[in-house]
Amino acid sequence: MGKFCHCNTLCVVCSVLGALAVATIVALWVVQLTFYVRPADPWDDHRLPPSLVPDSYHVTLWPRLHPDGHGMFIFTGTSRVRFNCSRDTNLILLHSDKLTLTSKDGHLVKLTAVSGSTPVIRKSWLHPTNQYLVVQLNGVLRAGEAYDLYTEFEGQLADDLEGFYRSMYNEDGVEKILATSQMHPTHARKTFPCFDEPAMKAVFHITLVHERGTVALSNGLETGQAFSYCPEVVDTVIDGSLVTRTTFEPTKRMSTYLLALVVSDYSNVRIWARKKAIDADQGELALNLTGSVLNFLETYYDIPYPLSKSDHIALPDFYFGAMENWGLVTYKEANLLYDVTISSNGDRETTASIIAHEMAHMWFGNLVTLKWWNEVWLNEGFATYVSYLGADYAEPTWDIKDLFVLNEVHRVFTIDALATSHPLSSEEESIQTPAQIAELFDAISYSKVGWNLKKYCSQHHWIDSKPKNQSTYLTSFAYGNTESSDLWEHLQQVNNNGISLPGKVNEIMNHWTLQMGFPVVTIDTRMGQLSQTHFLLDPESKPKSRSEFNYEWIVPIQWRKSSQEISLTWLSGRHALNNNMKTSGDEWLLANINITGYFRVNYDSENWDRLLNQLNTDHKVLPVINRAQLIDDAFNLARANIIPISLALNTTRYLHQETGYIPWKSALNNFDYLYLMFGKSDIYILLQRYLKKQVEPLFLHFKNITLDWVNVPEEHSDQYNQVNALWVACSTGVDGCQNLTRMWFRQWMEQPEISWIHPNLRATVYCSAIAEGGTEEWDFAWKMMKNSSVASESDKLRAALSCSRDTWLLNRYLNFTLDQDKIRKQDATSTIVSIARSVHGQMLAWDFVRRNWEYMFTQYGVGSFSFASLISGVTASFSTEEELSQLLQFKMDNAAAGFGSATTALEQALERTRANIRWVSGKEQEIRSWFLHETSSK
Ligand SMILES: *[C@@H]1O[C@H](CO)[C@@H](O)[C@H](O)[C@H]1NC(C)=O
Ligand SMILES: *[C@@H]1O[C@H](CO)[C@@H](O)[C@H](O)[C@H]1NC(C)=O
Ligand SMILES: *[C@@H]1O[C@H](CO)[C@@H](O)[C@H](O)[C@H]1NC(C)=O
Ligand SMILES: *[C@@H]1O[C@H](CO)[C@@H](O)[C@H](O)[C@H]1NC(C)=O
Ligand SMILES: *[C@@H]1O[C@H](CO)[C@@H](O)[C@H](O)[C@H]1NC(C)=O
Ligand SMILES: *[C@@H]1O[C@H](CO)[C@@H](O)[C@H](O)[C@H]1NC(C)=O
Ligand SMILES: [Zn+2]
């Protein structure tokens, strides 16, 4: 699945209370077992019993795109599932959620033995607590026999973005409804009764019944129409209305969560979208990319794409970035559609990397699937890593792979440094309920393993270039399910004649997957001493569980001295001595070159001084990724009280000479934390003054190379950094910046049909103009947002509207998020969070969330991911005792309703607030005097 948010702000939060996985391979000692009491009845257990294994489904569904007499949108359906019995049983248990069983003859469930005798049904009922349909029998199902279970049912085609749901858009003043689906991870059961676990793979025969003139899509090709874009469908009369019935070729053996269904009146080129969007060629980039990325991946994996078609569809209402349904990938509109004249370079990169991510899943995830959700990273880690390779293939001049550290590693570092983080692999039994499953889709599962895999695999050329036998893992488990030990075994085989490692692959990797967190490696260049400790952002926090590896890792350290070549040193165990790491004179030592390792680095203070000296004299001697890393490591070490904050701030003194995007972005992300903590204090002014001083040369640099903002910088990363330059210059008041953005925005207001503002710069120009402007600017931007037919453009405007400094406007905007006609449900959370990110919106957003929590909680679906990001987003700036007690009060007030998938996020918010309070009071004085010193000199 695609990350549900592609921004660099805090959109992802973890996690699951980490009970340690019992490694099947390494039978070391197990420190903490989740005490797991077997429930009394099988239907009280969240997991299906293993006695029945599905083989195939025949499902017919009929979504009604018009409300019935009671104003309800519904769908009806029938399903026949064939399953094999592997152990005698008198019980059939399958998932069914929010469905009503219907029947014309009084038998809600019909059972037939494929051969032999059929036991009589004693009793059947729905068990909503665990989303089951329970069928008890008088006789027994015999091991080795197959049975068919037939049901008819009705469900709601709600606008809840889960299961089979409805989405709405407006085209030329006409309101249009479409039916679409999101089964991942546990919503197939909301569409038809099924064995809804990823290892319960089966073949699906789908039929969709729909109004004439609409198009039906599913995973398989419309039957008998291979390679045709206009399926010939048969009209039939059902229940008195004339409809179309489209049947699809059976799927491959696959998991229920990969199923997809769409009924709409869309236009296509196998890129499906609103007719107007397709007419405007917004699907062209996606069409270009899907073809070339598919070819790239076929070669890369050395396995042909196994399906006869690959559909990609853009949906007006879709919560996640995208979903890799096999053969029918669904996207948020902004992620798939691209308008050459209106979209930015960032939009282009987003489209390329999300398409690459979803296409990578066609093999990792769909062909070979995780056994259970406790190892989500087996799907997502690979897809995340391979998405960079695919996007790099599509845009070879963009150096997209360089952005991995900034976009993925830094993001996951901040979360994985919390005591409430979780190991990549959780214990299978600790992940049971849909809410627990939902919580696992966090940065850790996506980004951490991506990096770890790269670390080991690229060295063996196992991933970066195609090895001879890489396919063994994918081919051995094709159409099946795996767990991490299977992967390590295959990696081991690949590596057997490869480079030497300080242990077996599984032994090394288990350190990284079975225990949470990562180390800070300290190098003392005076003695050549090396050591590692578990890096915790809050030094007073304690991990909830002990680790079977004692929070030690086997760490590959790439390092060099100023005068030497790169060396590789493995650190296993707490301490080591390496005489080569001693330095003398003004020679510096730099470790973790290009961040090939998942750890932070600290040095003795002399070496820090020498590195900073290098930055200040000729920063280009250090690789650009490491310049960013020195800043990020230093700020985080300072947050953990390992080094003084003034040392971290010192890493930013050279920025007035820096033009590189990655170091600037890294510094701004870290300053962002200071803004959150000190936005309401006198330090705010000092921060502004300092950044203004540092950014001015960058602003002038871009003014110069773009010939007064006329040209576009050549390099992709310069295009990004131009945005940073404008953003910081305007918000700190660099001369000429606000004048510029105000002028562009004014021109646009006067002549909205003319493209006055370059697409790359729009997000930041809109924000600056709305921040400086008043109701007139706000209302204009709102109107343009509602009228825009390009999703990425309306997303930019939606974000910019939160930049206002006007309390009344912000409050009104918050109110809009509860009105679906104004802000779509999928966008409500991110809108509230972006208001909460600004100094002016922080308190307003928190008050709003407190006031409306109960309403939102019941309206937005309990399994939804949005609550976690809502809680972490609105509490990000909390750093006072007053805010802490409000948060505790909030927890108490809503204890009865609970917090669903935000449960962990709330605990983390409390933990973070306490840490912030300690940190701010401990550092405030030092920070104030550092800024005073820096801004008063000269
Ligand atoms: C798609 O590819 C064609 C042919 O290479 C090219 O002319 C066109 O500009 C591409 N479209 C986009 C949006 O990149
Ligand atoms: C580090 O990354 C840069 C690209 O950012 C690359 O040019 C350079 O060769 C890399 N250095 C090493 C030692 O891998
Ligand atoms: C930060 O830089 C200033 C100016 O060079 C220096 O005086 C100070 O000692 C540095 N602080 C630390 C903690 O290194
Ligand atoms: C402006 O750009 C030109 C080349 O485009 C360069 O020679 C000059 O030094 C730049 N000036 C500044 C102030 O950066
Ligand atoms: C703003 O920019 C315009 C156009 O460059 C210029 O004419 C005007 O004098 C500037 N205004 C201020 C206040 O700097
Ligand atoms: C927002 O909604 C609340 C409650 O419905 C109302 O009291 C308030 O006046 C509204 N605020 C604005 C600015 O519309
Ligand atoms: Zn994914």
Short mmCIF file of C-alpha atoms in Angstrom, two decimals, residues 646-910:
data_model
loop_
_atom_site.label_atom_id
_atom_site.label_comp_id
_atom_site.label_asym_id
_atom_site.label_seq_id
_atom_site.Cartn_x
_atom_site.Cartn_y
_atom_site.Cartn_z
CA SER A 646 24.90 24.77 20.89
CA LEU A 647 27.01 22.17 19.07
CA ALA A 648 23.95 21.15 17.06
CA LEU A 649 23.17 24.77 16.28
CA ASN A 650 26.80 25.21 15.24
CA THR A 651 26.27 22.67 12.43
CA THR A 652 23.96 25.22 10.77
CA ARG A 653 26.38 28.13 10.81
CA TYR A 654 27.78 27.19 7.41
CA LEU A 655 24.34 27.20 5.75
CA HIS A 656 24.76 30.67 4.29
CA GLN A 657 27.25 29.05 1.92
CA GLU A 658 25.17 25.94 1.25
CA THR A 659 23.03 25.63 -1.86
CA GLY A 660 22.33 21.87 -1.67
CA TYR A 661 18.76 20.75 -1.13
CA ILE A 662 19.33 17.80 1.18
CA PRO A 663 21.31 19.69 3.86
CA TRP A 664 18.90 22.62 3.77
CA LYS A 665 15.85 20.43 4.07
CA SER A 666 17.46 18.49 6.89
CA ALA A 667 18.24 21.73 8.75
CA LEU A 668 14.72 23.08 8.19
CA ASN A 669 13.17 19.89 9.50
CA ASN A 670 15.21 20.30 12.66
CA PHE A 671 14.44 24.01 12.97
CA ASP A 672 10.83 23.01 12.63
CA TYR A 673 11.10 21.32 16.01
CA LEU A 674 12.48 24.52 17.53
CA TYR A 675 9.59 26.45 16.01
CA LEU A 676 7.13 23.99 17.53
CA MET A 677 8.74 24.27 20.94
CA PHE A 678 9.43 28.00 21.00
CA GLY A 679 6.75 29.37 18.68
CA LYS A 680 5.09 31.08 21.62
CA SER A 681 8.21 32.42 23.34
CA ASP A 682 10.67 35.27 22.75
CA ILE A 683 13.04 32.79 21.12
CA TYR A 684 10.73 32.79 18.10
CA ILE A 685 11.95 36.25 17.06
CA LEU A 686 15.58 35.23 17.46
CA LEU A 687 15.05 32.10 15.38
CA GLN A 688 13.43 34.16 12.66
CA ARG A 689 16.28 36.65 12.67
CA TYR A 690 18.92 33.92 12.45
CA LEU A 691 17.23 32.01 9.64
CA LYS A 692 16.64 35.22 7.74
CA LYS A 693 20.36 35.89 7.87
CA GLN A 694 21.24 32.34 6.75
CA VAL A 695 18.72 32.11 3.93
CA GLU A 696 19.29 35.47 2.31
CA PRO A 697 22.29 34.33 0.21
CA LEU A 698 20.28 31.31 -0.94
CA PHE A 699 17.39 33.53 -1.94
CA LEU A 700 19.74 35.77 -3.93
CA HIS A 701 21.43 32.74 -5.46
CA PHE A 702 18.14 31.55 -6.90
CA LYS A 703 17.11 35.03 -7.91
CA ASN A 704 20.38 35.19 -9.83
CA ILE A 705 20.36 31.76 -11.49
CA THR A 706 16.70 32.07 -12.47
CA LEU A 707 17.33 35.55 -13.93
CA ASP A 708 14.96 37.23 -11.52
CA TRP A 709 12.58 34.30 -11.10
CA VAL A 710 11.98 33.83 -14.82
CA ASN A 711 13.80 30.57 -15.49
CA VAL A 712 13.48 27.21 -13.79
CA PRO A 713 16.67 25.78 -12.23
CA GLU A 714 17.96 22.88 -14.25
CA GLU A 715 18.41 20.23 -11.57
CA HIS A 716 15.50 18.54 -9.86
CA SER A 717 16.99 19.06 -6.40
CA ASP A 718 17.68 22.75 -7.17
CA GLN A 719 14.04 23.11 -8.11
CA TYR A 720 13.20 21.78 -4.68
CA ASN A 721 15.67 24.04 -2.95
CA GLN A 722 14.35 27.09 -4.77
CA VAL A 723 11.09 26.37 -2.98
CA ASN A 724 12.91 26.21 0.36
CA ALA A 725 14.64 29.49 -0.39
CA LEU A 726 11.37 31.27 -1.14
CA TRP A 727 9.57 29.65 1.73
CA VAL A 728 12.09 30.59 4.39
CA ALA A 729 12.86 33.99 2.89
CA CYS A 730 9.19 34.99 2.79
CA SER A 731 8.36 33.67 6.23
CA THR A 732 11.36 35.37 7.84
CA GLY A 733 10.88 38.61 5.92
CA VAL A 734 13.87 38.71 3.56
CA ASP A 735 13.65 41.89 1.48
CA GLY A 736 11.81 41.46 -1.78
CA CYS A 737 10.32 38.05 -1.04
CA GLN A 738 6.85 38.91 0.19
CA ASN A 739 6.61 41.63 -2.38
CA LEU A 740 7.24 39.01 -5.01
CA THR A 741 4.69 36.50 -3.82
CA ARG A 742 2.09 39.18 -3.15
CA MET A 743 2.52 40.52 -6.65
CA TRP A 744 2.18 37.09 -8.28
CA PHE A 745 -0.89 36.28 -6.24
CA ARG A 746 -2.49 39.67 -7.01
CA GLN A 747 -1.92 39.18 -10.72
CA TRP A 748 -3.52 35.78 -10.46
CA MET A 749 -6.53 37.17 -8.60
CA GLU A 750 -7.01 39.72 -11.32
CA GLN A 751 -6.61 37.26 -14.17
CA PRO A 752 -7.30 33.78 -12.82
CA GLU A 753 -7.22 32.20 -16.25
CA ILE A 754 -3.55 33.06 -16.70
CA SER A 755 -0.87 30.92 -15.12
CA TRP A 756 1.08 33.64 -13.27
CA ILE A 757 2.83 31.41 -10.80
CA HIS A 758 5.15 28.61 -11.81
CA PRO A 759 3.73 25.23 -10.75
CA ASN A 760 6.83 24.38 -8.70
CA LEU A 761 6.43 27.52 -6.62
CA ARG A 762 2.69 27.53 -6.16
CA ALA A 763 2.44 25.78 -2.80
CA THR A 764 4.79 28.23 -1.18
CA VAL A 765 3.54 31.34 -3.00
CA TYR A 766 -0.06 30.56 -2.07
CA CYS A 767 0.91 30.03 1.53
CA SER A 768 2.91 33.23 1.77
CA ALA A 769 0.19 35.32 0.10
CA ILE A 770 -2.54 33.90 2.30
CA ALA A 771 -0.46 34.39 5.44
CA GLU A 772 0.09 38.04 4.55
CA GLY A 773 -3.38 38.57 3.14
CA GLY A 774 -6.88 38.67 4.57
CA THR A 775 -10.37 37.42 3.84
CA GLU A 776 -10.24 38.46 0.22
CA GLU A 777 -7.18 36.33 -0.56
CA TRP A 778 -8.54 33.45 1.51
CA ASP A 779 -11.91 33.43 -0.19
CA PHE A 780 -10.32 33.64 -3.61
CA ALA A 781 -8.06 30.66 -2.87
CA TRP A 782 -11.01 28.72 -1.50
CA LYS A 783 -12.98 29.37 -4.66
CA MET A 784 -10.05 28.33 -6.85
CA MET A 785 -9.67 25.17 -4.80
CA LYS A 786 -13.30 24.21 -5.22
CA ASN A 787 -13.14 24.93 -8.96
CA SER A 788 -9.88 23.19 -9.74
CA SER A 789 -10.17 20.01 -11.73
CA VAL A 790 -6.58 19.05 -10.97
CA ALA A 791 -6.33 17.24 -7.65
CA SER A 792 -2.72 18.19 -6.89
CA GLU A 793 -3.59 21.86 -7.43
CA SER A 794 -6.52 21.75 -5.05
CA ASP A 795 -4.32 19.96 -2.50
CA LYS A 796 -1.83 22.83 -2.67
CA LEU A 797 -4.56 25.39 -2.15
CA ARG A 798 -6.09 23.36 0.65
CA ALA A 799 -2.75 23.31 2.47
CA ALA A 800 -2.15 27.01 1.80
CA LEU A 801 -5.50 27.99 3.31
CA SER A 802 -4.16 26.85 6.67
CA CYS A 803 -1.34 29.43 6.45
CA SER A 804 -3.73 32.25 7.37
CA ARG A 805 -2.98 34.09 10.61
CA ASP A 806 -6.55 35.17 11.10
CA THR A 807 -8.21 33.37 14.01
CA TRP A 808 -11.70 33.72 12.63
CA LEU A 809 -10.69 32.40 9.20
CA LEU A 810 -8.88 29.47 10.78
CA ASN A 811 -11.82 28.61 13.00
CA ARG A 812 -14.18 28.75 10.08
CA TYR A 813 -11.81 26.54 8.11
CA LEU A 814 -11.71 24.02 10.97
CA ASN A 815 -15.48 23.94 10.94
CA PHE A 816 -15.41 23.18 7.22
CA THR A 817 -13.56 19.93 7.89
CA LEU A 818 -16.71 18.47 9.41
CA ASP A 819 -18.76 19.28 6.34
CA GLN A 820 -18.14 16.78 3.56
CA ASP A 821 -19.49 19.12 0.93
CA LYS A 822 -16.65 21.47 1.78
CA ILE A 823 -13.77 19.15 2.70
CA ARG A 824 -13.77 15.51 1.67
CA LYS A 825 -13.48 12.99 4.48
CA GLN A 826 -10.17 11.73 3.09
CA ASP A 827 -8.75 15.26 3.50
CA ALA A 828 -10.18 16.24 6.87
CA THR A 829 -7.31 14.94 9.01
CA SER A 830 -4.54 16.44 6.95
CA THR A 831 -6.33 19.78 6.87
CA ILE A 832 -6.70 19.88 10.65
CA VAL A 833 -3.09 18.79 11.10
CA SER A 834 -1.76 21.45 8.76
CA ILE A 835 -3.64 24.11 10.72
CA ALA A 836 -2.14 22.70 13.91
CA ARG A 837 1.36 22.97 12.46
CA SER A 838 1.32 26.75 12.37
CA VAL A 839 2.03 28.97 15.33
CA HIS A 840 -1.33 30.67 14.85
CA GLY A 841 -3.36 27.52 14.44
CA GLN A 842 -1.93 25.29 17.19
CA MET A 843 -4.35 26.09 19.98
CA LEU A 844 -7.33 26.48 17.67
CA ALA A 845 -6.85 23.03 16.20
CA TRP A 846 -6.43 21.41 19.60
CA ASP A 847 -9.57 23.07 20.95
CA PHE A 848 -11.41 21.98 17.86
CA VAL A 849 -10.31 18.36 18.13
CA ARG A 850 -11.20 18.23 21.83
CA ARG A 851 -14.62 19.66 21.17
CA ASN A 852 -15.42 17.35 18.29
CA TRP A 853 -13.55 14.17 19.10
CA GLU A 854 -16.57 12.08 19.78
CA TYR A 855 -18.32 13.16 16.62
CA MET A 856 -15.26 12.59 14.45
CA PHE A 857 -14.54 9.27 16.06
CA THR A 858 -17.97 7.93 15.19
CA GLN A 859 -18.04 9.51 11.73
CA TYR A 860 -14.66 8.55 10.38
CA GLY A 861 -14.55 4.81 11.01
CA VAL A 862 -12.72 3.22 13.91
CA GLY A 863 -10.24 1.20 11.86
CA SER A 864 -9.16 4.25 9.93
CA PHE A 865 -5.55 5.40 10.11
CA SER A 866 -6.41 9.04 10.41
CA PHE A 867 -6.82 9.24 14.17
CA ALA A 868 -3.22 8.45 14.90
CA SER A 869 -1.98 11.24 12.67
CA LEU A 870 -4.66 13.57 13.99
CA ILE A 871 -3.55 13.07 17.58
CA SER A 872 0.14 13.27 16.85
CA GLY A 873 -0.38 16.24 14.56
CA VAL A 874 -2.36 18.43 16.92
CA THR A 875 -0.16 17.65 19.90
CA ALA A 876 3.19 18.05 18.14
CA SER A 877 3.90 21.43 19.73
CA PHE A 878 2.94 20.45 23.27
CA SER A 879 5.67 21.47 25.68
CA THR A 880 4.03 22.96 28.77
CA GLU A 881 2.53 21.56 31.97
CA GLU A 882 -0.76 23.19 31.03
CA GLU A 883 -0.86 21.30 27.71
CA LEU A 884 0.09 18.06 29.43
CA SER A 885 -2.80 18.31 31.86
CA GLN A 886 -5.19 19.14 29.03
CA LEU A 887 -4.02 16.03 27.24
CA LEU A 888 -4.50 13.88 30.34
CA GLN A 889 -7.95 15.38 30.78
CA PHE A 890 -8.76 14.59 27.15
CA LYS A 891 -7.69 11.00 27.70
CA MET A 892 -9.94 10.70 30.72
CA ASP A 893 -12.93 12.40 29.13
CA ASN A 894 -12.91 10.05 26.18
CA ALA A 895 -11.85 6.86 27.91
CA ALA A 896 -15.30 5.35 27.48
CA ALA A 897 -15.41 5.77 23.71
CA GLY A 898 -11.74 4.76 23.43
CA PHE A 899 -9.19 5.88 20.86
CA GLY A 900 -9.14 3.00 18.38
CA SER A 901 -6.14 3.11 16.09
CA ALA A 902 -4.97 6.28 17.89
CA THR A 903 -4.43 4.46 21.18
CA THR A 904 -0.68 4.22 20.78
CA ALA A 905 -0.46 7.68 19.25
CA LEU A 906 -2.09 9.11 22.36
CA GLU A 907 0.39 7.35 24.65
CA GLN A 908 3.21 8.64 22.47
CA ALA A 909 1.78 12.14 22.59
CA LEU A 910 1.89 11.98 26.39
#
